[in-house]
Amino acid sequence: MDTAHSPWQPPLIWRAAQLLARALVGLLARLEVTGEVPAHLRRGPLVLAANHISPFDPVVMAAACQARGIAPRIMATAGLFRAPVLGSLMRHAGHIRVDRGTDAVHRALEAATAAVAGGSVILIYPEGRISLDPGIWPERGKTGAARLALACAAPVIPVAQWGAHEVLPYRAPRGMLRGVARALWRRPVIRVHFGAPIDLREAAASGPGAARRATDQIIDALTDSLAPLRPDEPGRPRHIDPSRPSDLSRSHRRRLG
């Protein structure tokens, strides 16, 4: 990929928001960030693929990335961009709107591909939604993250996280005050691990179905990275959120490394 031109520079407003996110996470929980991102990848081009477990995830990811010197552009649901004030901040920070379930959803992938080609770091949730797996393990992924990485020949780093589900409930803002109060009292541990870059060359060279194979490879890597973060919760999590529905239709067979 030709990245000889100047890469995208994160706006000051996004850098400031990351510092605020780190302070907020530190107030509500104990953040533990492990794993490294190679120095030559921190300013892109790079795709960060994270598991999705809670509405609090974007705040956790912003804080964890700040701890590793990364300012990613986040692919986020269109609802956030429609919100007063927040929507304007999201646009000014360079994040990418995803209109799920509409004919315009392809525009997000086009925008992300252009961003990565321009040297950006993109953060994407390959599951495409908060996991509804009963054990909150990664679900069978959508192919967007893989297609993005394959189109740009960009490296992919899995980012596994655990603990954000203990801060905000699935149906937030409903129940948000209760969740925040509980977190302030208990200060749960939130763990984030940046895994090793995933080599998608074999999937890309295998002919038709490359995006599906690469997606499964990404979800496998996320699962492998998540397992050590929850060693005493291999099945159902200790913290049960009664507002979270269960859906087995997109279960992914775990192949732990």
PDB file of C-alpha atoms in Angstrom:
ATOM      1  CA  MET A   1       0.000   0.000   0.000  1.00  0.00           C
ATOM      2  CA  ASP A   2       1.336   3.427  -0.882  1.00  0.00           C
ATOM      3  CA  THR A   3       1.465   5.558   2.257  1.00  0.00           C
ATOM      4  CA  ALA A   4       4.151   7.987   1.177  1.00  0.00           C
ATOM      5  CA  HIS A   5       1.777  10.914   1.612  1.00  0.00           C
ATOM      6  CA  SER A   6       1.054  12.397   5.040  1.00  0.00           C
ATOM      7  CA  PRO A   7      -1.266  10.133   7.056  1.00  0.00           C
ATOM      8  CA  TRP A   8      -4.489  11.331   8.616  1.00  0.00           C
ATOM      9  CA  GLN A   9      -3.904  13.275  11.833  1.00  0.00           C
ATOM     10  CA  PRO A  10      -6.412  12.875  14.686  1.00  0.00           C
ATOM     11  CA  PRO A  11      -8.042  16.210  15.603  1.00  0.00           C
ATOM     12  CA  LEU A  12      -7.260  17.728  18.985  1.00  0.00           C
ATOM     13  CA  ILE A  13     -10.898  17.228  20.002  1.00  0.00           C
ATOM     14  CA  TRP A  14     -10.501  13.457  19.616  1.00  0.00           C
ATOM     15  CA  ARG A  15      -7.241  13.394  21.564  1.00  0.00           C
ATOM     16  CA  ALA A  16      -8.940  15.351  24.343  1.00  0.00           C
ATOM     17  CA  ALA A  17     -11.938  12.996  24.281  1.00  0.00           C
ATOM     18  CA  GLN A  18      -9.604  10.030  24.712  1.00  0.00           C
ATOM     19  CA  LEU A  19      -8.082  11.606  27.813  1.00  0.00           C
ATOM     20  CA  LEU A  20     -11.583  12.221  29.146  1.00  0.00           C
ATOM     21  CA  ALA A  21     -12.510   8.603  28.396  1.00  0.00           C
ATOM     22  CA  ARG A  22      -9.492   7.363  30.305  1.00  0.00           C
ATOM     23  CA  ALA A  23     -10.458   9.485  33.314  1.00  0.00           C
ATOM     24  CA  LEU A  24     -14.065   8.250  33.155  1.00  0.00           C
ATOM     25  CA  VAL A  25     -13.064   4.596  32.952  1.00  0.00           C
ATOM     26  CA  GLY A  26     -10.651   5.156  35.839  1.00  0.00           C
ATOM     27  CA  LEU A  27     -13.494   6.588  37.909  1.00  0.00           C
ATOM     28  CA  LEU A  28     -15.885   3.708  37.267  1.00  0.00           C
ATOM     29  CA  ALA A  29     -13.517   0.746  37.029  1.00  0.00           C
ATOM     30  CA  ARG A  30      -9.931  -0.475  37.202  1.00  0.00           C
ATOM     31  CA  LEU A  31      -8.522  -0.561  33.675  1.00  0.00           C
ATOM     32  CA  GLU A  32      -5.831  -3.115  32.832  1.00  0.00           C
ATOM     33  CA  VAL A  33      -4.349  -2.885  29.323  1.00  0.00           C
ATOM     34  CA  THR A  34      -2.002  -5.606  28.090  1.00  0.00           C
ATOM     35  CA  GLY A  35      -0.339  -6.396  24.798  1.00  0.00           C
ATOM     36  CA  GLU A  36       1.435  -3.989  22.505  1.00  0.00           C
ATOM     37  CA  VAL A  37       0.881  -2.430  19.107  1.00  0.00           C
ATOM     38  CA  PRO A  38       4.078  -2.289  17.026  1.00  0.00           C
ATOM     39  CA  ALA A  39       5.329   1.294  16.840  1.00  0.00           C
ATOM     40  CA  HIS A  40       5.259   1.331  13.030  1.00  0.00           C
ATOM     41  CA  LEU A  41       1.524   0.485  13.034  1.00  0.00           C
ATOM     42  CA  ARG A  42       0.290   2.974  15.642  1.00  0.00           C
ATOM     43  CA  ARG A  43      -0.358   5.729  13.114  1.00  0.00           C
ATOM     44  CA  GLY A  44      -1.746   3.369  10.491  1.00  0.00           C
ATOM     45  CA  PRO A  45      -2.676   1.969   8.182  1.00  0.00           C
ATOM     46  CA  LEU A  46      -4.205  -0.518  10.622  1.00  0.00           C
ATOM     47  CA  VAL A  47      -7.514  -2.236  11.395  1.00  0.00           C
ATOM     48  CA  LEU A  48      -8.350  -2.871  15.051  1.00  0.00           C
ATOM     49  CA  ALA A  49     -11.029  -5.570  15.441  1.00  0.00           C
ATOM     50  CA  ALA A  50     -12.678  -5.591  18.883  1.00  0.00           C
ATOM     51  CA  ASN A  51     -15.310  -7.790  20.486  1.00  0.00           C
ATOM     52  CA  HIS A  52     -18.522  -5.972  21.453  1.00  0.00           C
ATOM     53  CA  ILE A  53     -20.017  -6.658  24.888  1.00  0.00           C
ATOM     54  CA  SER A  54     -21.571  -3.418  26.188  1.00  0.00           C
ATOM     55  CA  PRO A  55     -22.724   0.111  25.291  1.00  0.00           C
ATOM     56  CA  PHE A  56     -19.714   1.224  27.362  1.00  0.00           C
ATOM     57  CA  ASP A  57     -17.276  -0.362  24.882  1.00  0.00           C
ATOM     58  CA  PRO A  58     -16.475   2.790  22.853  1.00  0.00           C
ATOM     59  CA  VAL A  59     -15.398   4.602  26.033  1.00  0.00           C
ATOM     60  CA  VAL A  60     -13.252   1.634  27.083  1.00  0.00           C
ATOM     61  CA  MET A  61     -11.698   1.351  23.624  1.00  0.00           C
ATOM     62  CA  ALA A  62     -10.939   5.085  23.511  1.00  0.00           C
ATOM     63  CA  ALA A  63      -9.212   4.827  26.893  1.00  0.00           C
ATOM     64  CA  ALA A  64      -7.266   1.654  26.050  1.00  0.00           C
ATOM     65  CA  CYS A  65      -6.110   3.031  22.706  1.00  0.00           C
ATOM     66  CA  GLN A  66      -4.967   6.233  24.401  1.00  0.00           C
ATOM     67  CA  ALA A  67      -2.887   4.078  26.758  1.00  0.00           C
ATOM     68  CA  ARG A  68      -1.166   2.584  23.701  1.00  0.00           C
ATOM     69  CA  GLY A  69      -0.698   5.875  21.856  1.00  0.00           C
ATOM     70  CA  ILE A  70      -3.363   5.197  19.215  1.00  0.00           C
ATOM     71  CA  ALA A  71      -6.178   7.484  18.081  1.00  0.00           C
ATOM     72  CA  PRO A  72      -8.420   5.274  15.914  1.00  0.00           C
ATOM     73  CA  ARG A  73     -11.335   6.348  13.803  1.00  0.00           C
ATOM     74  CA  ILE A  74     -14.309   4.342  15.015  1.00  0.00           C
ATOM     75  CA  MET A  75     -16.977   2.795  12.806  1.00  0.00           C
ATOM     76  CA  ALA A  76     -20.092   3.590  14.831  1.00  0.00           C
ATOM     77  CA  THR A  77     -23.844   3.206  14.485  1.00  0.00           C
ATOM     78  CA  ALA A  78     -25.676   6.053  12.743  1.00  0.00           C
ATOM     79  CA  GLY A  79     -27.759   6.742  15.860  1.00  0.00           C
ATOM     80  CA  LEU A  80     -24.740   8.299  17.573  1.00  0.00           C
ATOM     81  CA  PHE A  81     -24.263  10.708  14.680  1.00  0.00           C
ATOM     82  CA  ARG A  82     -27.900  11.829  14.930  1.00  0.00           C
ATOM     83  CA  ALA A  83     -27.605  12.676  18.628  1.00  0.00           C
ATOM     84  CA  PRO A  84     -27.417  16.384  19.513  1.00  0.00           C
ATOM     85  CA  VAL A  85     -23.891  17.593  20.271  1.00  0.00           C
ATOM     86  CA  LEU A  86     -22.463  14.055  20.253  1.00  0.00           C
ATOM     87  CA  GLY A  87     -23.138  13.671  16.537  1.00  0.00           C
ATOM     88  CA  SER A  88     -21.239  16.848  15.733  1.00  0.00           C
ATOM     89  CA  LEU A  89     -18.338  15.752  17.922  1.00  0.00           C
ATOM     90  CA  MET A  90     -18.251  12.344  16.216  1.00  0.00           C
ATOM     91  CA  ARG A  91     -18.069  13.949  12.776  1.00  0.00           C
ATOM     92  CA  HIS A  92     -15.370  16.432  13.799  1.00  0.00           C
ATOM     93  CA  ALA A  93     -13.335  13.611  15.341  1.00  0.00           C
ATOM     94  CA  GLY A  94     -13.310  11.776  12.002  1.00  0.00           C
ATOM     95  CA  HIS A  95     -15.363   8.746  12.989  1.00  0.00           C
ATOM     96  CA  ILE A  96     -17.297   6.819  10.361  1.00  0.00           C
ATOM     97  CA  ARG A  97     -21.076   6.496  10.321  1.00  0.00           C
ATOM     98  CA  VAL A  98     -22.599   3.056   9.751  1.00  0.00           C
ATOM     99  CA  ASP A  99     -26.256   3.036   8.623  1.00  0.00           C
ATOM    100  CA  ARG A 100     -27.050  -0.552   9.538  1.00  0.00           C
ATOM    101  CA  GLY A 101     -30.029  -2.160   7.866  1.00  0.00           C
ATOM    102  CA  THR A 102     -30.265   0.455   5.099  1.00  0.00           C
ATOM    103  CA  ASP A 103     -29.191   0.723   1.483  1.00  0.00           C
ATOM    104  CA  ALA A 104     -26.540   3.241   2.575  1.00  0.00           C
ATOM    105  CA  VAL A 105     -24.608   0.775   4.727  1.00  0.00           C
ATOM    106  CA  HIS A 106     -22.076   0.156   1.924  1.00  0.00           C
ATOM    107  CA  ARG A 107     -20.952   3.779   2.180  1.00  0.00           C
ATOM    108  CA  ALA A 108     -19.372   3.054   5.560  1.00  0.00           C
ATOM    109  CA  LEU A 109     -17.114   0.387   4.091  1.00  0.00           C
ATOM    110  CA  GLU A 110     -16.169   2.688   1.208  1.00  0.00           C
ATOM    111  CA  ALA A 111     -15.339   5.497   3.648  1.00  0.00           C
ATOM    112  CA  ALA A 112     -13.362   3.154   5.889  1.00  0.00           C
ATOM    113  CA  THR A 113     -11.429   1.739   2.936  1.00  0.00           C
ATOM    114  CA  ALA A 114     -10.481   5.247   1.830  1.00  0.00           C
ATOM    115  CA  ALA A 115      -9.496   6.114   5.405  1.00  0.00           C
ATOM    116  CA  VAL A 116      -7.226   3.080   5.802  1.00  0.00           C
ATOM    117  CA  ALA A 117      -5.724   3.685   2.365  1.00  0.00           C
ATOM    118  CA  GLY A 118      -4.974   7.210   3.584  1.00  0.00           C
ATOM    119  CA  GLY A 119      -3.052   5.884   6.558  1.00  0.00           C
ATOM    120  CA  SER A 120      -5.707   5.861   9.276  1.00  0.00           C
ATOM    121  CA  VAL A 121      -6.254   3.407  12.104  1.00  0.00           C
ATOM    122  CA  ILE A 122      -9.826   2.107  11.997  1.00  0.00           C
ATOM    123  CA  LEU A 123     -11.582   0.464  14.957  1.00  0.00           C
ATOM    124  CA  ILE A 124     -14.394  -1.885  13.979  1.00  0.00           C
ATOM    125  CA  TYR A 125     -16.587  -4.395  15.786  1.00  0.00           C
ATOM    126  CA  PRO A 126     -16.639  -7.388  13.417  1.00  0.00           C
ATOM    127  CA  GLU A 127     -19.680  -8.919  15.137  1.00  0.00           C
ATOM    128  CA  GLY A 128     -21.733  -5.923  14.001  1.00  0.00           C
ATOM    129  CA  ARG A 129     -23.654  -5.743  17.273  1.00  0.00           C
ATOM    130  CA  ILE A 130     -23.285  -6.266  21.018  1.00  0.00           C
ATOM    131  CA  SER A 131     -22.870 -10.004  21.523  1.00  0.00           C
ATOM    132  CA  LEU A 132     -26.053 -11.833  22.428  1.00  0.00           C
ATOM    133  CA  ASP A 133     -24.209 -15.098  23.036  1.00  0.00           C
ATOM    134  CA  PRO A 134     -25.318 -16.374  26.481  1.00  0.00           C
ATOM    135  CA  GLY A 135     -21.685 -16.471  27.604  1.00  0.00           C
ATOM    136  CA  ILE A 136     -20.866 -13.129  25.922  1.00  0.00           C
ATOM    137  CA  TRP A 137     -18.298 -14.853  23.724  1.00  0.00           C
ATOM    138  CA  PRO A 138     -17.673 -13.413  20.237  1.00  0.00           C
ATOM    139  CA  GLU A 139     -20.430 -14.251  17.787  1.00  0.00           C
ATOM    140  CA  ARG A 140     -20.120 -15.234  14.145  1.00  0.00           C
ATOM    141  CA  GLY A 141     -18.830 -12.061  12.543  1.00  0.00           C
ATOM    142  CA  LYS A 142     -20.021  -9.942   9.677  1.00  0.00           C
ATOM    143  CA  THR A 143     -17.546  -9.775   6.800  1.00  0.00           C
ATOM    144  CA  GLY A 144     -17.028  -5.996   6.815  1.00  0.00           C
ATOM    145  CA  ALA A 145     -13.810  -5.977   8.868  1.00  0.00           C
ATOM    146  CA  ALA A 146     -12.265  -8.708   6.738  1.00  0.00           C
ATOM    147  CA  ARG A 147     -13.284  -7.077   3.466  1.00  0.00           C
ATOM    148  CA  LEU A 148     -11.831  -3.781   4.692  1.00  0.00           C
ATOM    149  CA  ALA A 149      -8.506  -5.385   5.609  1.00  0.00           C
ATOM    150  CA  LEU A 150      -8.315  -7.446   2.420  1.00  0.00           C
ATOM    151  CA  ALA A 151      -9.177  -4.495   0.178  1.00  0.00           C
ATOM    152  CA  CYS A 152      -6.384  -2.388   1.680  1.00  0.00           C
ATOM    153  CA  ALA A 153      -3.908  -5.184   2.454  1.00  0.00           C
ATOM    154  CA  ALA A 154      -3.872  -3.671   5.937  1.00  0.00           C
ATOM    155  CA  PRO A 155      -2.765  -5.541   9.074  1.00  0.00           C
ATOM    156  CA  VAL A 156      -5.457  -6.531  11.585  1.00  0.00           C
ATOM    157  CA  ILE A 157      -4.947  -6.564  15.341  1.00  0.00           C
ATOM    158  CA  PRO A 158      -7.560  -8.278  17.546  1.00  0.00           C
ATOM    159  CA  VAL A 159      -8.521  -6.264  20.630  1.00  0.00           C
ATOM    160  CA  ALA A 160     -10.224  -8.400  23.269  1.00  0.00           C
ATOM    161  CA  GLN A 161     -11.966  -6.794  26.212  1.00  0.00           C
ATOM    162  CA  TRP A 162     -13.823  -7.968  29.306  1.00  0.00           C
ATOM    163  CA  GLY A 163     -15.606  -6.143  32.107  1.00  0.00           C
ATOM    164  CA  ALA A 164     -17.418  -3.286  30.363  1.00  0.00           C
ATOM    165  CA  HIS A 165     -20.685  -5.232  30.691  1.00  0.00           C
ATOM    166  CA  GLU A 166     -20.495  -4.637  34.447  1.00  0.00           C
ATOM    167  CA  VAL A 167     -20.690  -0.850  34.000  1.00  0.00           C
ATOM    168  CA  LEU A 168     -23.556  -0.217  31.578  1.00  0.00           C
ATOM    169  CA  PRO A 169     -26.481  -2.589  30.952  1.00  0.00           C
ATOM    170  CA  TYR A 170     -27.390  -3.801  27.487  1.00  0.00           C
ATOM    171  CA  ARG A 171     -30.442  -1.519  27.241  1.00  0.00           C
ATOM    172  CA  ALA A 172     -28.691   1.675  28.372  1.00  0.00           C
ATOM    173  CA  PRO A 173     -29.709   4.434  28.858  1.00  0.00           C
ATOM    174  CA  ARG A 174     -32.420   2.386  30.594  1.00  0.00           C
ATOM    175  CA  GLY A 175     -30.872   1.252  33.863  1.00  0.00           C
ATOM    176  CA  MET A 176     -27.797   3.400  33.310  1.00  0.00           C
ATOM    177  CA  LEU A 177     -27.904   5.221  36.645  1.00  0.00           C
ATOM    178  CA  ARG A 178     -28.166   1.956  38.547  1.00  0.00           C
ATOM    179  CA  GLY A 179     -25.274   0.474  36.567  1.00  0.00           C
ATOM    180  CA  VAL A 180     -23.055   3.510  37.105  1.00  0.00           C
ATOM    181  CA  ALA A 181     -23.846   3.570  40.837  1.00  0.00           C
ATOM    182  CA  ARG A 182     -22.956  -0.124  41.110  1.00  0.00           C
ATOM    183  CA  ALA A 183     -19.715   0.446  39.222  1.00  0.00           C
ATOM    184  CA  LEU A 184     -18.756   3.383  41.441  1.00  0.00           C
ATOM    185  CA  TRP A 185     -19.251   1.178  44.489  1.00  0.00           C
ATOM    186  CA  ARG A 186     -17.594  -2.010  43.189  1.00  0.00           C
ATOM    187  CA  ARG A 187     -15.140  -0.600  40.622  1.00  0.00           C
ATOM    188  CA  PRO A 188     -14.972  -3.748  38.480  1.00  0.00           C
ATOM    189  CA  VAL A 189     -11.810  -4.697  36.617  1.00  0.00           C
ATOM    190  CA  ILE A 190     -11.930  -3.996  32.874  1.00  0.00           C
ATOM    191  CA  ARG A 191      -9.265  -5.850  30.922  1.00  0.00           C
ATOM    192  CA  VAL A 192      -8.228  -5.008  27.365  1.00  0.00           C
ATOM    193  CA  HIS A 193      -5.649  -6.989  25.422  1.00  0.00           C
ATOM    194  CA  PHE A 194      -4.068  -6.033  22.095  1.00  0.00           C
ATOM    195  CA  GLY A 195      -3.195  -9.287  20.367  1.00  0.00           C
ATOM    196  CA  ALA A 196      -0.637 -10.139  17.744  1.00  0.00           C
ATOM    197  CA  PRO A 197      -1.315  -8.977  14.151  1.00  0.00           C
ATOM    198  CA  ILE A 198      -3.357 -11.507  12.174  1.00  0.00           C
ATOM    199  CA  ASP A 199      -1.931 -12.831   8.920  1.00  0.00           C
ATOM    200  CA  LEU A 200      -4.809 -12.941   6.413  1.00  0.00           C
ATOM    201  CA  ARG A 201      -2.658 -13.756   3.387  1.00  0.00           C
ATOM    202  CA  GLU A 202      -3.654 -17.412   3.298  1.00  0.00           C
ATOM    203  CA  ALA A 203      -7.359 -16.540   3.421  1.00  0.00           C
ATOM    204  CA  ALA A 204      -6.867 -13.953   0.669  1.00  0.00           C
ATOM    205  CA  ALA A 205      -5.062 -16.430  -1.568  1.00  0.00           C
ATOM    206  CA  SER A 206      -7.614 -19.214  -1.225  1.00  0.00           C
ATOM    207  CA  GLY A 207     -10.049 -18.014  -3.874  1.00  0.00           C
ATOM    208  CA  PRO A 208     -13.815 -17.484  -3.462  1.00  0.00           C
ATOM    209  CA  GLY A 209     -15.059 -17.076   0.093  1.00  0.00           C
ATOM    210  CA  ALA A 210     -11.923 -15.263   1.255  1.00  0.00           C
ATOM    211  CA  ALA A 211     -13.892 -12.673   3.244  1.00  0.00           C
ATOM    212  CA  ARG A 212     -15.786 -15.366   5.145  1.00  0.00           C
ATOM    213  CA  ARG A 213     -12.630 -17.301   5.945  1.00  0.00           C
ATOM    214  CA  ALA A 214     -10.812 -14.148   7.009  1.00  0.00           C
ATOM    215  CA  THR A 215     -13.761 -13.157   9.205  1.00  0.00           C
ATOM    216  CA  ASP A 216     -13.714 -16.513  10.975  1.00  0.00           C
ATOM    217  CA  GLN A 217      -9.967 -16.137  11.444  1.00  0.00           C
ATOM    218  CA  ILE A 218     -10.484 -12.726  13.071  1.00  0.00           C
ATOM    219  CA  ILE A 219     -13.228 -14.024  15.386  1.00  0.00           C
ATOM    220  CA  ASP A 220     -11.055 -17.014  16.329  1.00  0.00           C
ATOM    221  CA  ALA A 221      -8.206 -14.641  17.209  1.00  0.00           C
ATOM    222  CA  LEU A 222     -10.560 -12.515  19.305  1.00  0.00           C
ATOM    223  CA  THR A 223     -11.808 -15.604  21.132  1.00  0.00           C
ATOM    224  CA  ASP A 224      -8.266 -16.798  21.782  1.00  0.00           C
ATOM    225  CA  SER A 225      -7.334 -13.355  23.125  1.00  0.00           C
ATOM    226  CA  LEU A 226     -10.471 -13.083  25.269  1.00  0.00           C
ATOM    227  CA  ALA A 227     -10.134 -16.447  27.043  1.00  0.00           C
ATOM    228  CA  PRO A 228      -7.155 -15.420  29.234  1.00  0.00           C
ATOM    229  CA  LEU A 229      -9.004 -12.254  30.306  1.00  0.00           C
ATOM    230  CA  ARG A 230     -11.801 -14.308  31.915  1.00  0.00           C
ATOM    231  CA  PRO A 231     -10.112 -17.485  33.210  1.00  0.00           C
ATOM    232  CA  ASP A 232     -12.617 -17.935  36.031  1.00  0.00           C
ATOM    233  CA  GLU A 233     -15.623 -17.301  33.757  1.00  0.00           C
ATOM    234  CA  PRO A 234     -15.226 -19.884  30.963  1.00  0.00           C
ATOM    235  CA  GLY A 235     -18.976 -20.350  30.573  1.00  0.00           C
ATOM    236  CA  ARG A 236     -21.602 -17.892  31.726  1.00  0.00           C
ATOM    237  CA  PRO A 237     -20.318 -14.594  33.159  1.00  0.00           C
ATOM    238  CA  ARG A 238     -20.660 -13.955  36.871  1.00  0.00           C
ATOM    239  CA  HIS A 239     -22.409 -10.658  36.254  1.00  0.00           C
ATOM    240  CA  ILE A 240     -25.826 -11.329  34.733  1.00  0.00           C
ATOM    241  CA  ASP A 241     -27.641  -8.470  33.019  1.00  0.00           C
ATOM    242  CA  PRO A 242     -31.358  -9.362  32.976  1.00  0.00           C
ATOM    243  CA  SER A 243     -31.988  -6.844  30.181  1.00  0.00           C
ATOM    244  CA  ARG A 244     -29.674  -8.663  27.756  1.00  0.00           C
ATOM    245  CA  PRO A 245     -31.522 -11.106  25.463  1.00  0.00           C
ATOM    246  CA  SER A 246     -29.932 -14.357  24.308  1.00  0.00           C
ATOM    247  CA  ASP A 247     -29.573 -15.350  20.670  1.00  0.00           C
ATOM    248  CA  LEU A 248     -27.873 -18.557  19.551  1.00  0.00           C
ATOM    249  CA  SER A 249     -28.457 -17.984  15.838  1.00  0.00           C
ATOM    250  CA  ARG A 250     -25.009 -16.455  15.348  1.00  0.00           C
ATOM    251  CA  SER A 251     -22.973 -18.630  17.685  1.00  0.00           C
ATOM    252  CA  HIS A 252     -19.349 -19.059  16.685  1.00  0.00           C
ATOM    253  CA  ARG A 253     -17.594 -22.318  17.439  1.00  0.00           C
ATOM    254  CA  ARG A 254     -14.736 -21.409  19.713  1.00  0.00           C
ATOM    255  CA  ARG A 255     -11.385 -22.803  18.690  1.00  0.00           C
ATOM    256  CA  LEU A 256      -9.202 -21.658  21.551  1.00  0.00           C
ATOM    257  CA  GLY A 257      -5.508 -21.456  20.742  1.00  0.00           C
TER     258      GLY A 257
END
